[in-house]
Amino acid sequence: MEGEVRRTKAEELHAIQKISDNLLTSDGRGTAEDMLYELQDALHMLTDRWDLCFATYKGIYRKKKYHVKVKALACEGIEYPNKIRKEPDDENG
């Protein structure tokens, strides 16, 4: 992601702990920074897992029979972020 900040494992653990601590506050809400960090982490996890699958099943996933299904899964995964991208911004925020 453009402009993203890479964190060390210790910094990531600290950020996760901070998010957890904030979730335990009386209002139960984290900060905007917490939300963005969680979304970025989820995106990294997705790409890392797909890359791991492709590396593990290198001889399988490119075969036409399976590659068509992989591309269909990718399209399914793209639909959700596209839905979010089309949502209108909150005029109050």
PDB file of N, CA and C in Angstrom:
ATOM      1  N   MET A   1       0.832  -1.180   0.000  1.00  0.00           N
ATOM      2  CA  MET A   1       0.000   0.000   0.000  1.00  0.00           C
ATOM      3  C   MET A   1       0.874   1.239   0.000  1.00  0.00           C
ATOM      4  N   GLU A   2       0.523   2.195  -0.790  1.00  0.00           N
ATOM      5  CA  GLU A   2       1.293   3.423  -0.875  1.00  0.00           C
ATOM      6  C   GLU A   2       1.205   4.187   0.435  1.00  0.00           C
ATOM      7  N   GLY A   3       2.348   4.640   0.929  1.00  0.00           N
ATOM      8  CA  GLY A   3       2.370   5.442   2.133  1.00  0.00           C
ATOM      9  C   GLY A   3       2.240   4.646   3.419  1.00  0.00           C
ATOM     10  N   GLU A   4       2.236   3.325   3.323  1.00  0.00           N
ATOM     11  CA  GLU A   4       2.075   2.530   4.531  1.00  0.00           C
ATOM     12  C   GLU A   4       3.365   2.548   5.335  1.00  0.00           C
ATOM     13  N   VAL A   5       3.226   2.351   6.613  1.00  0.00           N
ATOM     14  CA  VAL A   5       4.371   2.327   7.505  1.00  0.00           C
ATOM     15  C   VAL A   5       4.605   0.884   7.927  1.00  0.00           C
ATOM     16  N   ARG A   6       5.812   0.387   7.708  1.00  0.00           N
ATOM     17  CA  ARG A   6       6.163  -0.971   8.134  1.00  0.00           C
ATOM     18  C   ARG A   6       6.553  -0.924   9.596  1.00  0.00           C
ATOM     19  N   ARG A   7       6.051  -1.870  10.364  1.00  0.00           N
ATOM     20  CA  ARG A   7       6.354  -1.921  11.791  1.00  0.00           C
ATOM     21  C   ARG A   7       7.148  -3.177  12.108  1.00  0.00           C
ATOM     22  N   THR A   8       7.959  -3.076  13.154  1.00  0.00           N
ATOM     23  CA  THR A   8       8.641  -4.272  13.641  1.00  0.00           C
ATOM     24  C   THR A   8       7.612  -5.144  14.333  1.00  0.00           C
ATOM     25  N   LYS A   9       7.972  -6.395  14.587  1.00  0.00           N
ATOM     26  CA  LYS A   9       7.047  -7.300  15.297  1.00  0.00           C
ATOM     27  C   LYS A   9       6.696  -6.734  16.668  1.00  0.00           C
ATOM     28  N   ALA A  10       7.681  -6.159  17.349  1.00  0.00           N
ATOM     29  CA  ALA A  10       7.424  -5.586  18.677  1.00  0.00           C
ATOM     30  C   ALA A  10       6.444  -4.419  18.578  1.00  0.00           C
ATOM     31  N   GLU A  11       6.602  -3.594  17.541  1.00  0.00           N
ATOM     32  CA  GLU A  11       5.679  -2.472  17.347  1.00  0.00           C
ATOM     33  C   GLU A  11       4.284  -2.968  17.012  1.00  0.00           C
ATOM     34  N   GLU A  12       4.204  -4.046  16.209  1.00  0.00           N
ATOM     35  CA  GLU A  12       2.899  -4.618  15.879  1.00  0.00           C
ATOM     36  C   GLU A  12       2.215  -5.161  17.123  1.00  0.00           C
ATOM     37  N   LEU A  13       2.967  -5.880  17.941  1.00  0.00           N
ATOM     38  CA  LEU A  13       2.393  -6.420  19.175  1.00  0.00           C
ATOM     39  C   LEU A  13       1.935  -5.299  20.104  1.00  0.00           C
ATOM     40  N   HIS A  14       2.709  -4.239  20.178  1.00  0.00           N
ATOM     41  CA  HIS A  14       2.333  -3.089  21.002  1.00  0.00           C
ATOM     42  C   HIS A  14       1.044  -2.455  20.472  1.00  0.00           C
ATOM     43  N   ALA A  15       0.952  -2.310  19.144  1.00  0.00           N
ATOM     44  CA  ALA A  15      -0.248  -1.726  18.533  1.00  0.00           C
ATOM     45  C   ALA A  15      -1.466  -2.608  18.791  1.00  0.00           C
ATOM     46  N   ILE A  16      -1.289  -3.917  18.681  1.00  0.00           N
ATOM     47  CA  ILE A  16      -2.395  -4.847  18.945  1.00  0.00           C
ATOM     48  C   ILE A  16      -2.827  -4.754  20.398  1.00  0.00           C
ATOM     49  N   GLN A  17      -1.853  -4.669  21.305  1.00  0.00           N
ATOM     50  CA  GLN A  17      -2.189  -4.539  22.723  1.00  0.00           C
ATOM     51  C   GLN A  17      -2.946  -3.243  22.981  1.00  0.00           C
ATOM     52  N   LYS A  18      -2.507  -2.169  22.335  1.00  0.00           N
ATOM     53  CA  LYS A  18      -3.180  -0.867  22.486  1.00  0.00           C
ATOM     54  C   LYS A  18      -4.621  -0.949  21.989  1.00  0.00           C
ATOM     55  N   ILE A  19      -4.816  -1.614  20.854  1.00  0.00           N
ATOM     56  CA  ILE A  19      -6.175  -1.792  20.322  1.00  0.00           C
ATOM     57  C   ILE A  19      -7.010  -2.579  21.314  1.00  0.00           C
ATOM     58  N   SER A  20      -6.439  -3.655  21.841  1.00  0.00           N
ATOM     59  CA  SER A  20      -7.170  -4.474  22.813  1.00  0.00           C
ATOM     60  C   SER A  20      -7.538  -3.668  24.049  1.00  0.00           C
ATOM     61  N   ASP A  21      -6.589  -2.896  24.532  1.00  0.00           N
ATOM     62  CA  ASP A  21      -6.860  -2.067  25.715  1.00  0.00           C
ATOM     63  C   ASP A  21      -7.975  -1.062  25.436  1.00  0.00           C
ATOM     64  N   ASN A  22      -7.942  -0.454  24.244  1.00  0.00           N
ATOM     65  CA  ASN A  22      -8.976   0.523  23.896  1.00  0.00           C
ATOM     66  C   ASN A  22     -10.347  -0.119  23.767  1.00  0.00           C
ATOM     67  N   LEU A  23     -10.389  -1.366  23.322  1.00  0.00           N
ATOM     68  CA  LEU A  23     -11.670  -2.047  23.184  1.00  0.00           C
ATOM     69  C   LEU A  23     -12.295  -2.352  24.540  1.00  0.00           C
ATOM     70  N   LEU A  24     -11.473  -2.348  25.557  1.00  0.00           N
ATOM     71  CA  LEU A  24     -11.979  -2.635  26.903  1.00  0.00           C
ATOM     72  C   LEU A  24     -12.445  -1.383  27.643  1.00  0.00           C
ATOM     73  N   THR A  25     -12.363  -0.227  26.983  1.00  0.00           N
ATOM     74  CA  THR A  25     -12.817   0.997  27.634  1.00  0.00           C
ATOM     75  C   THR A  25     -14.330   0.978  27.730  1.00  0.00           C
ATOM     76  N   SER A  26     -14.877   1.892  28.504  1.00  0.00           N
ATOM     77  CA  SER A  26     -16.314   1.892  28.772  1.00  0.00           C
ATOM     78  C   SER A  26     -17.156   2.036  27.504  1.00  0.00           C
ATOM     79  N   ASP A  27     -16.677   2.795  26.516  1.00  0.00           N
ATOM     80  CA  ASP A  27     -17.483   2.943  25.310  1.00  0.00           C
ATOM     81  C   ASP A  27     -17.213   1.815  24.304  1.00  0.00           C
ATOM     82  N   GLY A  28     -16.169   0.995  24.544  1.00  0.00           N
ATOM     83  CA  GLY A  28     -15.896  -0.166  23.711  1.00  0.00           C
ATOM     84  C   GLY A  28     -15.428   0.134  22.305  1.00  0.00           C
ATOM     85  N   ARG A  29     -15.001   1.366  22.043  1.00  0.00           N
ATOM     86  CA  ARG A  29     -14.578   1.724  20.693  1.00  0.00           C
ATOM     87  C   ARG A  29     -13.099   2.068  20.668  1.00  0.00           C
ATOM     88  N   GLY A  30     -12.439   1.653  19.590  1.00  0.00           N
ATOM     89  CA  GLY A  30     -11.055   2.031  19.368  1.00  0.00           C
ATOM     90  C   GLY A  30     -11.013   3.353  18.620  1.00  0.00           C
ATOM     91  N   THR A  31      -9.832   3.714  18.193  1.00  0.00           N
ATOM     92  CA  THR A  31      -9.651   4.975  17.463  1.00  0.00           C
ATOM     93  C   THR A  31      -9.687   4.715  15.949  1.00  0.00           C
ATOM     94  N   ALA A  32      -9.717   5.791  15.180  1.00  0.00           N
ATOM     95  CA  ALA A  32      -9.662   5.678  13.724  1.00  0.00           C
ATOM     96  C   ALA A  32      -8.346   5.017  13.311  1.00  0.00           C
ATOM     97  N   GLU A  33      -7.268   5.353  14.008  1.00  0.00           N
ATOM     98  CA  GLU A  33      -5.966   4.743  13.719  1.00  0.00           C
ATOM     99  C   GLU A  33      -6.025   3.233  13.943  1.00  0.00           C
ATOM    100  N   ASP A  34      -6.697   2.800  15.005  1.00  0.00           N
ATOM    101  CA  ASP A  34      -6.850   1.375  15.283  1.00  0.00           C
ATOM    102  C   ASP A  34      -7.588   0.673  14.151  1.00  0.00           C
ATOM    103  N   MET A  35      -8.671   1.274  13.695  1.00  0.00           N
ATOM    104  CA  MET A  35      -9.464   0.691  12.619  1.00  0.00           C
ATOM    105  C   MET A  35      -8.635   0.559  11.349  1.00  0.00           C
ATOM    106  N   LEU A  36      -7.917   1.631  10.987  1.00  0.00           N
ATOM    107  CA  LEU A  36      -7.112   1.609   9.768  1.00  0.00           C
ATOM    108  C   LEU A  36      -5.990   0.583   9.866  1.00  0.00           C
ATOM    109  N   TYR A  37      -5.392   0.453  11.043  1.00  0.00           N
ATOM    110  CA  TYR A  37      -4.346  -0.545  11.240  1.00  0.00           C
ATOM    111  C   TYR A  37      -4.918  -1.952  11.062  1.00  0.00           C
ATOM    112  N   GLU A  38      -6.081  -2.208  11.643  1.00  0.00           N
ATOM    113  CA  GLU A  38      -6.704  -3.526  11.520  1.00  0.00           C
ATOM    114  C   GLU A  38      -7.038  -3.849  10.063  1.00  0.00           C
ATOM    115  N   LEU A  39      -7.556  -2.872   9.330  1.00  0.00           N
ATOM    116  CA  LEU A  39      -7.879  -3.091   7.920  1.00  0.00           C
ATOM    117  C   LEU A  39      -6.616  -3.361   7.109  1.00  0.00           C
ATOM    118  N   GLN A  40      -5.568  -2.592   7.371  1.00  0.00           N
ATOM    119  CA  GLN A  40      -4.306  -2.790   6.655  1.00  0.00           C
ATOM    120  C   GLN A  40      -3.728  -4.166   6.975  1.00  0.00           C
ATOM    121  N   ASP A  41      -3.791  -4.566   8.243  1.00  0.00           N
ATOM    122  CA  ASP A  41      -3.290  -5.874   8.654  1.00  0.00           C
ATOM    123  C   ASP A  41      -4.085  -6.989   7.978  1.00  0.00           C
ATOM    124  N   ALA A  42      -5.403  -6.837   7.900  1.00  0.00           N
ATOM    125  CA  ALA A  42      -6.243  -7.839   7.240  1.00  0.00           C
ATOM    126  C   ALA A  42      -5.878  -7.966   5.767  1.00  0.00           C
ATOM    127  N   LEU A  43      -5.595  -6.842   5.121  1.00  0.00           N
ATOM    128  CA  LEU A  43      -5.187  -6.864   3.719  1.00  0.00           C
ATOM    129  C   LEU A  43      -3.857  -7.592   3.556  1.00  0.00           C
ATOM    130  N   HIS A  44      -2.907  -7.315   4.450  1.00  0.00           N
ATOM    131  CA  HIS A  44      -1.608  -7.986   4.398  1.00  0.00           C
ATOM    132  C   HIS A  44      -1.776  -9.484   4.611  1.00  0.00           C
ATOM    133  N   MET A  45      -2.633  -9.852   5.554  1.00  0.00           N
ATOM    134  CA  MET A  45      -2.866 -11.275   5.822  1.00  0.00           C
ATOM    135  C   MET A  45      -3.459 -11.961   4.589  1.00  0.00           C
ATOM    136  N   LEU A  46      -4.380 -11.289   3.924  1.00  0.00           N
ATOM    137  CA  LEU A  46      -4.989 -11.851   2.721  1.00  0.00           C
ATOM    138  C   LEU A  46      -3.930 -12.104   1.654  1.00  0.00           C
ATOM    139  N   THR A  47      -3.138 -11.095   1.345  1.00  0.00           N
ATOM    140  CA  THR A  47      -2.140 -11.258   0.282  1.00  0.00           C
ATOM    141  C   THR A  47      -1.079 -12.277   0.682  1.00  0.00           C
ATOM    142  N   ASP A  48      -0.686 -12.284   1.957  1.00  0.00           N
ATOM    143  CA  ASP A  48       0.306 -13.267   2.410  1.00  0.00           C
ATOM    144  C   ASP A  48      -0.232 -14.688   2.274  1.00  0.00           C
ATOM    145  N   ARG A  49      -1.485 -14.899   2.652  1.00  0.00           N
ATOM    146  CA  ARG A  49      -2.077 -16.244   2.566  1.00  0.00           C
ATOM    147  C   ARG A  49      -2.225 -16.685   1.124  1.00  0.00           C
ATOM    148  N   TRP A  50      -2.650 -15.793   0.238  1.00  0.00           N
ATOM    149  CA  TRP A  50      -2.778 -16.152  -1.180  1.00  0.00           C
ATOM    150  C   TRP A  50      -1.393 -16.490  -1.741  1.00  0.00           C
ATOM    151  N   ASP A  51      -0.389 -15.672  -1.427  1.00  0.00           N
ATOM    152  CA  ASP A  51       0.968 -15.948  -1.909  1.00  0.00           C
ATOM    153  C   ASP A  51       1.473 -17.295  -1.402  1.00  0.00           C
ATOM    154  N   LEU A  52       1.183 -17.606  -0.139  1.00  0.00           N
ATOM    155  CA  LEU A  52       1.594 -18.887   0.435  1.00  0.00           C
ATOM    156  C   LEU A  52       0.917 -20.045  -0.300  1.00  0.00           C
ATOM    157  N   CYS A  53      -0.378 -19.905  -0.556  1.00  0.00           N
ATOM    158  CA  CYS A  53      -1.091 -20.950  -1.311  1.00  0.00           C
ATOM    159  C   CYS A  53      -0.504 -21.122  -2.700  1.00  0.00           C
ATOM    160  N   PHE A  54      -0.224 -20.021  -3.379  1.00  0.00           N
ATOM    161  CA  PHE A  54       0.331 -20.104  -4.726  1.00  0.00           C
ATOM    162  C   PHE A  54       1.707 -20.778  -4.708  1.00  0.00           C
ATOM    163  N   ALA A  55       2.512 -20.467  -3.701  1.00  0.00           N
ATOM    164  CA  ALA A  55       3.829 -21.085  -3.597  1.00  0.00           C
ATOM    165  C   ALA A  55       3.710 -22.570  -3.248  1.00  0.00           C
ATOM    166  N   THR A  56       2.802 -22.897  -2.357  1.00  0.00           N
ATOM    167  CA  THR A  56       2.621 -24.282  -1.920  1.00  0.00           C
ATOM    168  C   THR A  56       2.064 -25.161  -3.039  1.00  0.00           C
ATOM    169  N   TYR A  57       1.124 -24.608  -3.791  1.00  0.00           N
ATOM    170  CA  TYR A  57       0.437 -25.378  -4.828  1.00  0.00           C
ATOM    171  C   TYR A  57       0.806 -24.891  -6.236  1.00  0.00           C
ATOM    172  N   LYS A  58       2.061 -24.490  -6.371  1.00  0.00           N
ATOM    173  CA  LYS A  58       2.541 -23.906  -7.631  1.00  0.00           C
ATOM    174  C   LYS A  58       2.199 -24.772  -8.848  1.00  0.00           C
ATOM    175  N   GLY A  59       2.355 -26.065  -8.727  1.00  0.00           N
ATOM    176  CA  GLY A  59       2.105 -26.960  -9.843  1.00  0.00           C
ATOM    177  C   GLY A  59       0.629 -27.179 -10.142  1.00  0.00           C
ATOM    178  N   ILE A  60      -0.232 -26.735  -9.252  1.00  0.00           N
ATOM    179  CA  ILE A  60      -1.667 -26.977  -9.415  1.00  0.00           C
ATOM    180  C   ILE A  60      -2.415 -25.730  -9.852  1.00  0.00           C
ATOM    181  N   TYR A  61      -2.198 -24.623  -9.183  1.00  0.00           N
ATOM    182  CA  TYR A  61      -3.086 -23.477  -9.362  1.00  0.00           C
ATOM    183  C   TYR A  61      -3.045 -22.850 -10.755  1.00  0.00           C
ATOM    184  N   ARG A  62      -1.970 -23.047 -11.504  1.00  0.00           N
ATOM    185  CA  ARG A  62      -1.881 -22.483 -12.857  1.00  0.00           C
ATOM    186  C   ARG A  62      -2.560 -23.369 -13.908  1.00  0.00           C
ATOM    187  N   LYS A  63      -2.868 -24.619 -13.557  1.00  0.00           N
ATOM    188  CA  LYS A  63      -3.558 -25.481 -14.516  1.00  0.00           C
ATOM    189  C   LYS A  63      -4.914 -24.868 -14.811  1.00  0.00           C
ATOM    190  N   LYS A  64      -5.250 -24.830 -16.079  1.00  0.00           N
ATOM    191  CA  LYS A  64      -6.454 -24.119 -16.522  1.00  0.00           C
ATOM    192  C   LYS A  64      -7.683 -24.479 -15.698  1.00  0.00           C
ATOM    193  N   LYS A  65      -7.869 -25.744 -15.444  1.00  0.00           N
ATOM    194  CA  LYS A  65      -9.033 -26.232 -14.693  1.00  0.00           C
ATOM    195  C   LYS A  65      -9.160 -25.544 -13.328  1.00  0.00           C
ATOM    196  N   TYR A  66      -8.027 -25.312 -12.664  1.00  0.00           N
ATOM    197  CA  TYR A  66      -8.039 -24.700 -11.333  1.00  0.00           C
ATOM    198  C   TYR A  66      -7.851 -23.192 -11.392  1.00  0.00           C
ATOM    199  N   HIS A  67      -7.071 -22.739 -12.371  1.00  0.00           N
ATOM    200  CA  HIS A  67      -6.801 -21.311 -12.471  1.00  0.00           C
ATOM    201  C   HIS A  67      -8.092 -20.530 -12.719  1.00  0.00           C
ATOM    202  N   VAL A  68      -9.001 -21.104 -13.458  1.00  0.00           N
ATOM    203  CA  VAL A  68     -10.308 -20.477 -13.693  1.00  0.00           C
ATOM    204  C   VAL A  68     -11.032 -20.299 -12.353  1.00  0.00           C
ATOM    205  N   LYS A  69     -10.952 -21.302 -11.489  1.00  0.00           N
ATOM    206  CA  LYS A  69     -11.608 -21.227 -10.176  1.00  0.00           C
ATOM    207  C   LYS A  69     -10.901 -20.216  -9.267  1.00  0.00           C
ATOM    208  N   VAL A  70      -9.570 -20.157  -9.368  1.00  0.00           N
ATOM    209  CA  VAL A  70      -8.805 -19.175  -8.585  1.00  0.00           C
ATOM    210  C   VAL A  70      -9.219 -17.764  -8.998  1.00  0.00           C
ATOM    211  N   LYS A  71      -9.338 -17.546 -10.303  1.00  0.00           N
ATOM    212  CA  LYS A  71      -9.738 -16.223 -10.792  1.00  0.00           C
ATOM    213  C   LYS A  71     -11.162 -15.885 -10.353  1.00  0.00           C
ATOM    214  N   ALA A  72     -12.039 -16.881 -10.306  1.00  0.00           N
ATOM    215  CA  ALA A  72     -13.409 -16.649  -9.830  1.00  0.00           C
ATOM    216  C   ALA A  72     -13.403 -16.254  -8.358  1.00  0.00           C
ATOM    217  N   LEU A  73     -12.566 -16.908  -7.558  1.00  0.00           N
ATOM    218  CA  LEU A  73     -12.431 -16.528  -6.144  1.00  0.00           C
ATOM    219  C   LEU A  73     -11.885 -15.113  -6.014  1.00  0.00           C
ATOM    220  N   ALA A  74     -10.915 -14.764  -6.845  1.00  0.00           N
ATOM    221  CA  ALA A  74     -10.360 -13.411  -6.818  1.00  0.00           C
ATOM    222  C   ALA A  74     -11.443 -12.389  -7.146  1.00  0.00           C
ATOM    223  N   CYS A  75     -12.265 -12.679  -8.139  1.00  0.00           N
ATOM    224  CA  CYS A  75     -13.366 -11.762  -8.490  1.00  0.00           C
ATOM    225  C   CYS A  75     -14.340 -11.615  -7.327  1.00  0.00           C
ATOM    226  N   GLU A  76     -14.627 -12.726  -6.671  1.00  0.00           N
ATOM    227  CA  GLU A  76     -15.522 -12.681  -5.507  1.00  0.00           C
ATOM    228  C   GLU A  76     -14.922 -11.804  -4.410  1.00  0.00           C
ATOM    229  N   GLY A  77     -13.623 -11.943  -4.196  1.00  0.00           N
ATOM    230  CA  GLY A  77     -12.947 -11.145  -3.178  1.00  0.00           C
ATOM    231  C   GLY A  77     -12.878  -9.667  -3.527  1.00  0.00           C
ATOM    232  N   ILE A  78     -12.846  -9.350  -4.803  1.00  0.00           N
ATOM    233  CA  ILE A  78     -12.773  -7.963  -5.257  1.00  0.00           C
ATOM    234  C   ILE A  78     -14.118  -7.255  -5.100  1.00  0.00           C
ATOM    235  N   GLU A  79     -15.198  -8.000  -5.169  1.00  0.00           N
ATOM    236  CA  GLU A  79     -16.533  -7.403  -5.090  1.00  0.00           C
ATOM    237  C   GLU A  79     -16.741  -6.626  -3.788  1.00  0.00           C
ATOM    238  N   TYR A  80     -16.282  -7.164  -2.673  1.00  0.00           N
ATOM    239  CA  TYR A  80     -16.512  -6.506  -1.384  1.00  0.00           C
ATOM    240  C   TYR A  80     -15.799  -5.152  -1.278  1.00  0.00           C
ATOM    241  N   PRO A  81     -14.493  -5.077  -1.548  1.00  0.00           N
ATOM    242  CA  PRO A  81     -13.850  -3.757  -1.492  1.00  0.00           C
ATOM    243  C   PRO A  81     -14.451  -2.769  -2.494  1.00  0.00           C
ATOM    244  N   ASN A  82     -14.867  -3.267  -3.655  1.00  0.00           N
ATOM    245  CA  ASN A  82     -15.495  -2.370  -4.633  1.00  0.00           C
ATOM    246  C   ASN A  82     -16.807  -1.812  -4.095  1.00  0.00           C
ATOM    247  N   LYS A  83     -17.554  -2.634  -3.351  1.00  0.00           N
ATOM    248  CA  LYS A  83     -18.789  -2.167  -2.727  1.00  0.00           C
ATOM    249  C   LYS A  83     -18.475  -1.035  -1.732  1.00  0.00           C
ATOM    250  N   ILE A  84     -17.431  -1.220  -0.965  1.00  0.00           N
ATOM    251  CA  ILE A  84     -17.025  -0.203   0.019  1.00  0.00           C
ATOM    252  C   ILE A  84     -16.574   1.072  -0.687  1.00  0.00           C
ATOM    253  N   ARG A  85     -15.821   0.928  -1.776  1.00  0.00           N
ATOM    254  CA  ARG A  85     -15.335   2.098  -2.522  1.00  0.00           C
ATOM    255  C   ARG A  85     -16.479   2.935  -3.063  1.00  0.00           C
ATOM    256  N   LYS A  86     -17.614   2.307  -3.357  1.00  0.00           N
ATOM    257  CA  LYS A  86     -18.755   3.013  -3.934  1.00  0.00           C
ATOM    258  C   LYS A  86     -19.655   3.665  -2.886  1.00  0.00           C
ATOM    259  N   GLU A  87     -19.460   3.325  -1.609  1.00  0.00           N
ATOM    260  CA  GLU A  87     -20.274   3.915  -0.554  1.00  0.00           C
ATOM    261  C   GLU A  87     -20.016   5.426  -0.474  1.00  0.00           C
ATOM    262  N   PRO A  88     -21.057   6.195  -0.257  1.00  0.00           N
ATOM    263  CA  PRO A  88     -20.845   7.646  -0.121  1.00  0.00           C
ATOM    264  C   PRO A  88     -20.149   7.973   1.198  1.00  0.00           C
ATOM    265  N   ASP A  89     -19.382   9.055   1.184  1.00  0.00           N
ATOM    266  CA  ASP A  89     -18.747   9.530   2.415  1.00  0.00           C
ATOM    267  C   ASP A  89     -19.790  10.144   3.323  1.00  0.00           C
ATOM    268  N   ASP A  90     -19.555  10.063   4.617  1.00  0.00           N
ATOM    269  CA  ASP A  90     -20.431  10.699   5.593  1.00  0.00           C
ATOM    270  C   ASP A  90     -20.143  12.206   5.540  1.00  0.00           C
ATOM    271  N   GLU A  91     -21.157  12.989   5.268  1.00  0.00           N
ATOM    272  CA  GLU A  91     -20.976  14.427   5.139  1.00  0.00           C
ATOM    273  C   GLU A  91     -20.619  15.099   6.468  1.00  0.00           C
ATOM    274  N   ASN A  92     -20.861  14.408   7.585  1.00  0.00           N
ATOM    275  CA  ASN A  92     -20.577  14.975   8.904  1.00  0.00           C
ATOM    276  C   ASN A  92     -19.144  14.684   9.349  1.00  0.00           C
ATOM    277  N   GLY A  93     -18.408  13.875   8.623  1.00  0.00           N
ATOM    278  CA  GLY A  93     -17.089  13.474   9.055  1.00  0.00           C
ATOM    279  C   GLY A  93     -16.030  13.931   8.215  1.00  0.00           C
TER     280      GLY A  93
END
